[in-house]
Short mmCIF file of C-alpha atoms in Angstrom, two decimals:
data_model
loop_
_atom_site.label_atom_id
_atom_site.label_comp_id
_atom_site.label_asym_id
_atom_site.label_seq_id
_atom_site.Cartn_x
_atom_site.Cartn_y
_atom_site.Cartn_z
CA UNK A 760 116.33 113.33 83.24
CA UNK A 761 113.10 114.86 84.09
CA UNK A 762 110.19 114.26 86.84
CA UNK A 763 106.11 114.89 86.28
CA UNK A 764 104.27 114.63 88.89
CA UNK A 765 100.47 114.25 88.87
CA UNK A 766 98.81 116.31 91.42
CA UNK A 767 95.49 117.16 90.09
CA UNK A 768 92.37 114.78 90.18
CA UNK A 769 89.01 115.05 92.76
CA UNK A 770 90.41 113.11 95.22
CA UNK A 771 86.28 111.82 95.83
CA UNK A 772 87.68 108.51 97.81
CA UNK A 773 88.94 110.82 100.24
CA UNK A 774 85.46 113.39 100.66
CA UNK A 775 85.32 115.14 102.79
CA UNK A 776 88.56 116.20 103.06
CA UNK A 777 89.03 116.68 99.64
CA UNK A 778 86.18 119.21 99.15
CA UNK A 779 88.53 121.72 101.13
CA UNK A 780 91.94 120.33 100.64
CA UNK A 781 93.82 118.64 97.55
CA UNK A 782 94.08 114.89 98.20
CA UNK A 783 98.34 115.26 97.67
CA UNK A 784 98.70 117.58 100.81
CA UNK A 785 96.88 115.74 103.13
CA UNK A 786 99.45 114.93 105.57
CA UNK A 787 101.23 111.99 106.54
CA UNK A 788 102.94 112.23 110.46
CA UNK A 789 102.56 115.81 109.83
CA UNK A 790 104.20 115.96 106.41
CA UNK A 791 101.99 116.30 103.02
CA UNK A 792 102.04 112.99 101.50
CA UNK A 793 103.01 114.40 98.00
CA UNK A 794 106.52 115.66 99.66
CA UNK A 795 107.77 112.42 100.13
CA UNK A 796 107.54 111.98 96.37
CA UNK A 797 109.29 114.92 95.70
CA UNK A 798 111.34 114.01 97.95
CA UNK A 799 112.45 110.94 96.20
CA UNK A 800 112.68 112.56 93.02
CA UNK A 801 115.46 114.98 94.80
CA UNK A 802 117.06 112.06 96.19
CA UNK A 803 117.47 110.28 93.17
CA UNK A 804 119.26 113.19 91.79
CA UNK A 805 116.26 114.83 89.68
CA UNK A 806 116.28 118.34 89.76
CA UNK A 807 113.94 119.84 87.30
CA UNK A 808 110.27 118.88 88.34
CA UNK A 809 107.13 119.53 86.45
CA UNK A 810 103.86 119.45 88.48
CA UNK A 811 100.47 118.55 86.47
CA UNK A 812 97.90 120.47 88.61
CA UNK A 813 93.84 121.18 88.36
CA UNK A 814 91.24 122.69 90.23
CA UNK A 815 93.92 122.79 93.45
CA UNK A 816 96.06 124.32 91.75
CA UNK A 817 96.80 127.69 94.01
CA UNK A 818 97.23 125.05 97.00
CA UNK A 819 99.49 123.14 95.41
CA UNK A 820 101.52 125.58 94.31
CA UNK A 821 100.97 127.64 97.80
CA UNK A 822 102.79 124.46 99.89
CA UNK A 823 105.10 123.50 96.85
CA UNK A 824 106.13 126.95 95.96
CA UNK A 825 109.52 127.14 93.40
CA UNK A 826 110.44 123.61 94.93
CA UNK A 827 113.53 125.60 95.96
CA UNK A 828 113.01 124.13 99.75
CA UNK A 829 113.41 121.30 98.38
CA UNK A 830 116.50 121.26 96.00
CA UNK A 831 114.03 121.34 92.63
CA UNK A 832 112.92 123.68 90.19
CA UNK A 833 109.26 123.46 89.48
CA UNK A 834 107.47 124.10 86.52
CA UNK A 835 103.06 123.90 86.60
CA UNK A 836 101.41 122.67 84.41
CA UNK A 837 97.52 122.66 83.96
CA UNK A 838 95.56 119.81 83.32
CA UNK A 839 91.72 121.63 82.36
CA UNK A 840 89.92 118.47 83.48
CA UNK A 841 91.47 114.66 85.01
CA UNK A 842 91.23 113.38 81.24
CA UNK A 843 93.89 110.56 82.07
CA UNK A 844 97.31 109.93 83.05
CA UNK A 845 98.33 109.61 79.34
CA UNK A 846 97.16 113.23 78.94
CA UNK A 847 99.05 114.49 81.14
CA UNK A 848 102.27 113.25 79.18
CA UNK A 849 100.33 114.56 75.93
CA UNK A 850 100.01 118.52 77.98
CA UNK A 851 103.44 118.14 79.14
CA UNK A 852 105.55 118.05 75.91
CA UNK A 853 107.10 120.90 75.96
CA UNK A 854 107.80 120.49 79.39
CA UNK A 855 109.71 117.53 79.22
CA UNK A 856 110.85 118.13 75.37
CA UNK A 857 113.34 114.79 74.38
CA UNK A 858 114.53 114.28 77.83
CA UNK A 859 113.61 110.92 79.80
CA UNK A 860 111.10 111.34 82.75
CA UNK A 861 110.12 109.62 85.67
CA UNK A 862 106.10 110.04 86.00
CA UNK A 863 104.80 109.85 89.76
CA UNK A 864 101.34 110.42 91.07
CA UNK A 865 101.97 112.56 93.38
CA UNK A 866 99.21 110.34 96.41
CA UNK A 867 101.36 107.58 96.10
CA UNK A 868 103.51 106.04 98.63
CA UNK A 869 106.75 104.14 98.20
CA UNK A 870 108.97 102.91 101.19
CA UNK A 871 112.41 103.36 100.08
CA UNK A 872 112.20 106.02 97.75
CA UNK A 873 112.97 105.44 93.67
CA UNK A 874 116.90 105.67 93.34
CA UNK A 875 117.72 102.68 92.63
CA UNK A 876 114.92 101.75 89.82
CA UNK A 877 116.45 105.94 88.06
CA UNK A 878 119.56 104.70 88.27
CA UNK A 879 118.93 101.38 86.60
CA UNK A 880 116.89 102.68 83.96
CA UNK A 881 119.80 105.22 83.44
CA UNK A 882 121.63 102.34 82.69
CA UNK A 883 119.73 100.51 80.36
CA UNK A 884 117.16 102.42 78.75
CA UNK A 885 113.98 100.39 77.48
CA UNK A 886 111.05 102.59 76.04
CA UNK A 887 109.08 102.24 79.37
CA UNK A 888 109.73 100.90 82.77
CA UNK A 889 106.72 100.33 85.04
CA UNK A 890 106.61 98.95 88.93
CA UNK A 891 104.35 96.21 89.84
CA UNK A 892 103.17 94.60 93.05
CA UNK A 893 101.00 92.11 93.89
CA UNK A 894 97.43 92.79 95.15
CA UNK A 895 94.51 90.64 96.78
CA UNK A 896 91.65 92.86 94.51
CA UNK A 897 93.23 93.80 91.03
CA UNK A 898 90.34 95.20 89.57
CA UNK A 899 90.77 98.47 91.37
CA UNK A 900 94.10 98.90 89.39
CA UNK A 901 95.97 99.02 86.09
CA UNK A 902 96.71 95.54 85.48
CA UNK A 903 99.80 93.60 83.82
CA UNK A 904 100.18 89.97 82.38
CA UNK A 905 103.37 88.79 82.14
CA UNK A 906 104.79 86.23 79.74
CA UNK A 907 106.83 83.18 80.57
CA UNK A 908 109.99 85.31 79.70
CA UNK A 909 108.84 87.69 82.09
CA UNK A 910 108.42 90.49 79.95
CA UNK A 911 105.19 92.84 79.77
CA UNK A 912 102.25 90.95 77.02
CA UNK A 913 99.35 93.19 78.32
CA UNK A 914 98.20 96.10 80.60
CA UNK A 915 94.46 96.60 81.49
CA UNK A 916 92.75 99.55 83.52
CA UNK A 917 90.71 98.40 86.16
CA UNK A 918 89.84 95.07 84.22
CA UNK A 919 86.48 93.30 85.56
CA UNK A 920 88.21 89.45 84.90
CA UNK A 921 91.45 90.88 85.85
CA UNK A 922 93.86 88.37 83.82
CA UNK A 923 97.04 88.78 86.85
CA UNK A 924 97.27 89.77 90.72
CA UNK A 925 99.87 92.30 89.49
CA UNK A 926 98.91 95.68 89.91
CA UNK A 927 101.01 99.08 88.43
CA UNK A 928 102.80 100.84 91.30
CA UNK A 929 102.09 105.19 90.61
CA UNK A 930 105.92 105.63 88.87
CA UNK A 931 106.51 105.16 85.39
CA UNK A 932 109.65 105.61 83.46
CA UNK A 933 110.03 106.30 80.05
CA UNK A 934 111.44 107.89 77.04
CA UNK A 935 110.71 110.09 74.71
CA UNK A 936 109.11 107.28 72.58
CA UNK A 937 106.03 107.30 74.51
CA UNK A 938 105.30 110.77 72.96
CA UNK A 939 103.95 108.61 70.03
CA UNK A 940 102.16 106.43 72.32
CA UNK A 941 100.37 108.97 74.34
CA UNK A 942 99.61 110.87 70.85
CA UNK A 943 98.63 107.23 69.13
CA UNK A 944 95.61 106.12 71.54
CA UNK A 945 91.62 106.96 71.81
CA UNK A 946 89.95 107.30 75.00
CA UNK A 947 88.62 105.08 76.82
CA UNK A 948 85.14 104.03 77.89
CA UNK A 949 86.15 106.18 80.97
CA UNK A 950 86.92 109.20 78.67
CA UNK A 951 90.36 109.39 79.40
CA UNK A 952 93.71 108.32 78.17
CA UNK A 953 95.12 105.92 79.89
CA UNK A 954 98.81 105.01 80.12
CA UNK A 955 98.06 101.26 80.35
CA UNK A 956 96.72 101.96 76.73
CA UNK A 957 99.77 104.19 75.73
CA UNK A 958 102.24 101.39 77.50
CA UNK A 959 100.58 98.53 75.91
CA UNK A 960 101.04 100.10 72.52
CA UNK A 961 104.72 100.21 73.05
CA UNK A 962 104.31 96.52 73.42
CA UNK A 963 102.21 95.94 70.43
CA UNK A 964 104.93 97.99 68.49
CA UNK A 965 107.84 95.66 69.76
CA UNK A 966 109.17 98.69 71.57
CA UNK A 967 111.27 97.39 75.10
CA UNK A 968 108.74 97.62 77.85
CA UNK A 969 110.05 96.28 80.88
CA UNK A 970 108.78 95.89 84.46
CA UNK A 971 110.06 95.26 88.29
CA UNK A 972 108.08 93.78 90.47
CA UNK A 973 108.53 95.53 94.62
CA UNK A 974 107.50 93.46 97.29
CA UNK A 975 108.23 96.45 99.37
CA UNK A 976 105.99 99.04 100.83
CA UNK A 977 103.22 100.89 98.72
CA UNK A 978 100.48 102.74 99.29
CA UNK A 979 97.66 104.28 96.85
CA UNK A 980 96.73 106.86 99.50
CA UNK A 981 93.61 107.53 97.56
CA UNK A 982 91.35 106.56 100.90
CA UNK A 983 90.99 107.27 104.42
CA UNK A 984 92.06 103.14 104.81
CA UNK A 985 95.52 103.76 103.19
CA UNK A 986 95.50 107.02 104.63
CA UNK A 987 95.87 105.94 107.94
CA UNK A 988 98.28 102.64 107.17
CA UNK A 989 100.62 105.03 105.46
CA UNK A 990 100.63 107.11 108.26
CA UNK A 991 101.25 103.98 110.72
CA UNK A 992 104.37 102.74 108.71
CA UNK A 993 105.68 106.52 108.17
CA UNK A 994 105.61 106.78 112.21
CA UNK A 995 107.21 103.47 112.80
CA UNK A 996 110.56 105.86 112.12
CA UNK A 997 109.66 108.41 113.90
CA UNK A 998 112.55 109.65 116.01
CA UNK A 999 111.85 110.77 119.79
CA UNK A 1000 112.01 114.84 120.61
CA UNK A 1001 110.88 117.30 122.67
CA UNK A 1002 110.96 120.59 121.87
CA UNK A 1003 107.92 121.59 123.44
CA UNK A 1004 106.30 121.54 127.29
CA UNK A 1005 105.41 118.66 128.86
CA UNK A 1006 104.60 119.05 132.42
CA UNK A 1007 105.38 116.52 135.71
CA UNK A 1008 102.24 114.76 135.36
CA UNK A 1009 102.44 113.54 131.90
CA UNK A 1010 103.70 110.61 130.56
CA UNK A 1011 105.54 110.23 127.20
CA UNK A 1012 106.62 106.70 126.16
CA UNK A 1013 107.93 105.41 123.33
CA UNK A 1014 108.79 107.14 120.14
CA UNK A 1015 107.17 110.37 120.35
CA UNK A 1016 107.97 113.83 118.38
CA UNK A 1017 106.64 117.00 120.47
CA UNK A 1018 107.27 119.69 118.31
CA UNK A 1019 108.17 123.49 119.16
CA UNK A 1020 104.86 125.58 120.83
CA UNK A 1021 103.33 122.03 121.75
CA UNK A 1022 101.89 121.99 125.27
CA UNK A 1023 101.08 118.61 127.15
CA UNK A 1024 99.54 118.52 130.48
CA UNK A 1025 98.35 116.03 132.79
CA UNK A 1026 98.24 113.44 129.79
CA UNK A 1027 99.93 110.20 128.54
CA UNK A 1028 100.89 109.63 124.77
CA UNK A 1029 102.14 106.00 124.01
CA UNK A 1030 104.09 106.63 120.40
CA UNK A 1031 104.82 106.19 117.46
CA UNK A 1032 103.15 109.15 117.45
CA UNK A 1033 103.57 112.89 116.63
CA UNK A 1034 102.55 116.35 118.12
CA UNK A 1035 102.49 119.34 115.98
CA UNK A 1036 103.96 122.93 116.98
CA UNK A 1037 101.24 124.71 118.99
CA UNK A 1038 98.95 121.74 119.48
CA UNK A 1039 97.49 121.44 123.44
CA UNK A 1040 97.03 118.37 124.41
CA UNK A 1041 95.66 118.24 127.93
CA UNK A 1042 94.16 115.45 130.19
CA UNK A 1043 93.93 112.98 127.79
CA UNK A 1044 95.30 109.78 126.18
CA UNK A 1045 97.13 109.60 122.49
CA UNK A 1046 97.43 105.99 121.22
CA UNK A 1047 100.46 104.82 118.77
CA UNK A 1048 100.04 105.56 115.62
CA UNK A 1049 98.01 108.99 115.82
CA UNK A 1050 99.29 112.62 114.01
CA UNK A 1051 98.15 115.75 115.41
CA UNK A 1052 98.60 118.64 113.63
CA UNK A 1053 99.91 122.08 114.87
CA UNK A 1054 97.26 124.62 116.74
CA UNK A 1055 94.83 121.60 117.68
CA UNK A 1056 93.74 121.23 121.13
CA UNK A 1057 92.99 117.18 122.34
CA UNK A 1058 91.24 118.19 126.04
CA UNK A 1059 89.64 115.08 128.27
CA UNK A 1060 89.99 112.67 125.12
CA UNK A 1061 91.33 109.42 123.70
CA UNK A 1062 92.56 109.37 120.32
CA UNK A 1063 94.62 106.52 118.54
CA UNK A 1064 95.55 105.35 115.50
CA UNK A 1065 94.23 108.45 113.59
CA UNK A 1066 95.57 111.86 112.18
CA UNK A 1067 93.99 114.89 112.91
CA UNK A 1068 94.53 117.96 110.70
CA UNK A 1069 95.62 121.22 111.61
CA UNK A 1070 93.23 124.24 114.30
CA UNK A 1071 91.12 121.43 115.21
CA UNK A 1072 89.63 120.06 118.60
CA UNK A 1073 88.61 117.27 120.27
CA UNK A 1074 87.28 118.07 123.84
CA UNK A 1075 85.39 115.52 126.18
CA UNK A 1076 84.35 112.95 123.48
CA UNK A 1077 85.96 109.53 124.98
CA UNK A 1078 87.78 107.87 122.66
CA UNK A 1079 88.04 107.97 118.64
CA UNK A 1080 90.46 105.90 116.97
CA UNK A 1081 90.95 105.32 113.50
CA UNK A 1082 90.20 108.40 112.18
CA UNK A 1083 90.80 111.02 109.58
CA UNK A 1084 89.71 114.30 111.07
CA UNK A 1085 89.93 117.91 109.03
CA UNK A 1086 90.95 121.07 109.36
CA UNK A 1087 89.70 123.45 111.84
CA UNK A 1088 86.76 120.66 113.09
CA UNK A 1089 85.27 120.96 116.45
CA UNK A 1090 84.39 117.18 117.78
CA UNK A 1091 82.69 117.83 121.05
CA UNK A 1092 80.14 115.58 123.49
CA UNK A 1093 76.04 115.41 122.22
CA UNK A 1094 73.74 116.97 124.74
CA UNK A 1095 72.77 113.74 126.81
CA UNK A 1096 69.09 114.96 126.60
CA UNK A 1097 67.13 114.26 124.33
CA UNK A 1098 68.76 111.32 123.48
CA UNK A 1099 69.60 111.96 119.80
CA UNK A 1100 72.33 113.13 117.41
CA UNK A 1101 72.91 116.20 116.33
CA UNK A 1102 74.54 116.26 112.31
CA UNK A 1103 76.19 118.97 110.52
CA UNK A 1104 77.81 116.66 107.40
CA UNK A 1105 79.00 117.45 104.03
CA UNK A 1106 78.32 116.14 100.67
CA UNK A 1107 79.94 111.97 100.84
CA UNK A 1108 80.50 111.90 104.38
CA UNK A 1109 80.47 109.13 106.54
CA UNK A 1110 79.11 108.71 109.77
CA UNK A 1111 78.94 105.90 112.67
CA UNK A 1112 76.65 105.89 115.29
CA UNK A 1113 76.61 103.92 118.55
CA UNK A 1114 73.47 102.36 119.32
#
């Protein structure tokens, strides 16, 4: 069996970030978030990994590498333009030749990991698998209906009357029937080709299309919202070291992770939270919940509940809290005459302002 992995897309939910960064290696408690995927994959005994990349390509392939660090062997493939999930399949066929395949997108989060649903669908086999989970706003989302049997009667993407509250989790498992389906279907009004379209044609051809529903943990990661609950339920496990300095008049409590290099003087951190190799954190306050990076320096601050990427600052600004802060930013105080703000912002950014 055989793993693709989406990791190409704009990430534009996430702008900012994502006009520097892919949206896949944005990190989660110091960890990109696309990692824990292939992580899974490894764990569910998938070795031989094929990564669908775009116009972050070199990054990708810069933190990924051979996947050798990771127990996998990865083979790139590139996607010209984010013309659908379904083309993706269609670009990867020699890639994944007859084999099965899991198909993840690689900003997704799943608590648990996949295992068990591999193994099951070792088992049995149906044409196509997909995950489902219940949402309060469907019409952001691939959506099922379900008949009374319980088996998949339809799949819409992003539906404006959606016709369920049951939204398609980012794995897929097939095999190699969808080939047909991918290579069957038009685009869409979108202009891409969706999988909904390629999975519902499975159905309309009486092919075994099956679906489990997970009332367990998952997270699109797409925006700085999920961002920053994913990173709250990864650092609920964090375990408690210190490998690097923390001085007499600092105060650690709770679950915290110092890392190696990490300085902390005359400070307090409450965890979950997590301090990256290098990183100075000095008179100030980190709340649960909050990743810093390694080489940042928090001086005279409060930060909680936020992650803050790596050779940035925040010196003398009070307190910020839920935040998503980028690499090698300086956040420091406004002259307190003339009272104004000062604005350097990108293209989609988004900015709140005290009165």
């Amino acid at each position: 069996m055989k793993a693709l992995v989406l990791a190409g897309g704009a990430g534009t939910r996430l702008r900012p970030i994502t006009h520097t960064s892919a949206k896949q290696l944005v990190p989660v408690a110091n960890k990109p978030v696309l990692f824990y995927g292939l992580e899974s994959i490894a764990a569910a005994g998938i070795t031989d990994v094929g990564i669908v990349v775009g116009d972050t390509a070199d990054e990708i392939r810069e933190a990924v590498g051979d996947g050798s660090a990771l127990g996998l062997e990865i083979t790139y493939i590139r996607q010209e333009a984010p013309l659908g999930l379904a083309h993706a399949v269609l670009i990867a066929r020699d890639f994944l030749g007859d084999a099965d395949f899991v198909m993840y997108l690689g900003d997704n989060f799943i608590v648990g990991g996949i295992t068990a649903l591999v193994d099951n669908f070792r088992a049995e086999r149906p044409d196509a698998q997909i995950l489902l989970t219940k949402v309060s706003d469907p019409r952001a989302f691939g959506v099922a209906e379900l008949g009374p049997d319980g088996r998949v009667r339809t799949l819409e993407e992003k539906p404006d009357v959606p016709r369920s509250d049951l939204a398609l989790v980012g794995v897929y498992l097939f095999t190699p029937a969808v080939h047909e389906a991918v290579r069957a279907i038009r685009p869409s009004r979108r202009g891409e080709l969706e999988i909904t379209h390629a999975i519902q044609w499975l159905v309309e051809e009486g092919r075994d299309v099956r679906s489990t529903t997970i009332s367990g943990y998952w997270k699109d990661t797409g925006n700085v919202t999920d961002m920053l609950e994913v990173n709250r339920s990864v650092l609920e496990t964090v375990e408690p070291c210190r490998e690097g300095e923390v001085d007499a008049e600092s105060e650690i409590i709770g679950r915290v992770r110092i890392e190696a290099g990490a300085k902390v003087a005359g400070s307090r951190i409450v965890g979950p939270a997590v301090i990256g190799p290098g990183t100075l954190i000095e008179g100030s306050y980190v709340g649960p919940f909050t990743s810093v990076a390694g080489g940042c320096v928090i001086r005279d601050s409060e930060i909680e509940y936020s992650i803050v990427l790596r050779d940035s600052s925040v010196c003398g600004v009070g307190r910020v809290e839920a935040s998503l802060i980028g690499r090698n930013v300086e956040v420091t105080p406004a002259p307190r005459h003339p009272s104004a703000h000062r604005l350097v912002l990108g293209d989609h950014s988004k900015v709140q302002i005290s009165s």
